[in-house]
């Protein structure tokens, strides 16, 4: 590393610099002269001036007057004066630090140094106590931001005429250039980091991934998450050990504070010789007993001796319309506390889920839904967006040809309407059995036309029954019930069973090519 105070120090005089196209001031040496060597008293001064002329042309600073100025210094292009003016304009436009002669006490704008303490920043300077930045400056010079004419060679510069001082001036200018370059590099670094912070939002304190704030897990009332959180503690998993009849798993839900649980009959019908265990939402298990069950409606009520259970509220299924959003809760495939969602995809769908004891067949005027329902969901609640039970999940459709032990959700699930479930549950809790409304006719199951045909046998209409009182005759085809079209016998059966004993209904029959409306009052089945 060379000594900055002596340009060219350490370089042999006969060494040739590399021809790189870059002017290296430290390696530049005087060009040999061909004219005669001066003589006389002023020979040494003339020789110094001639030798220094090379540096006057290629050095970083050029005087505007004196022996080193070329003859045509006022040329608009290529002259030293034009270069000096261009350099001055460039420095003024970017406001770089410049060398201003004089002692301390110049105006305090910008950066300045105490000339008696080289390298120490004055208050307010960059890097000093004022929060600024400073670099060493030559003695006797103050570094400041100004637009005044720059440094050596400017009018009034006392060092302009001395060749020896010009050499020292070049060393100082080298320091200044190094300082300016350092400031530019620092500015570029600070600007680059600031740009990165703005563009990428770099968080120097840690990860930039957002953290959930207070209340982030709260859910608005009416949301599926909120409804599920409220309903899940009231939904149970039912495990039946039927002994020789085998085991079964289903679902149920609490319907009152006394520990009554509503489920499907086909879930618990095999427990006559076995045990029923109820698994609560917190994992606790309780033994359950059967209060009553009804194969015709495929419903059953259990009871556990566990106080403090929270019941679900039964809503009005008569208000449900196709397209309503619904939530199914249960233990499909034994996976307890499972929540699925969907919509009501159809109403008044006649289905026959499960199998009753003996020759009894279940008939349900079901709510159809596309919420995922699988084996194990049976007996669980179907909720509306108010969190009320509008149905009891009971059956799923199966692809034609599939065996009874296979199949899962294909988007066709069925639930017993809550209006029917409420009536039946009340009856089972009160008396241990449920009553079924009837009209007192036998239907011809071989009829292939539209509607439900009363058998043409003389005994097809029960004497003194509701149909007989209303005027129904053997052979009549029932085509309407309460203003709704009847297409199949099953549709008529589930329509009647969806009503309560004592209800007055209108029956539309077709007889001899004519349609007749008949009114009747539903009565209880004496065999139920």
Coordinates of C-alpha atoms in Angstrom, one line a residue, residues 210-218:
X210 CA -49.3 -12.8 11.5
X211 CA -50.3 -14.0 14.9
X212 CA -54.0 -14.4 15.9
X213 CA -55.1 -11.5 18.0
X214 CA -57.5 -11.5 21.0
X215 CA -60.9 -12.9 20.1
X216 CA -59.6 -14.5 16.9
X217 CA -61.4 -17.8 17.8
X218 CA -64.7 -16.1 18.5

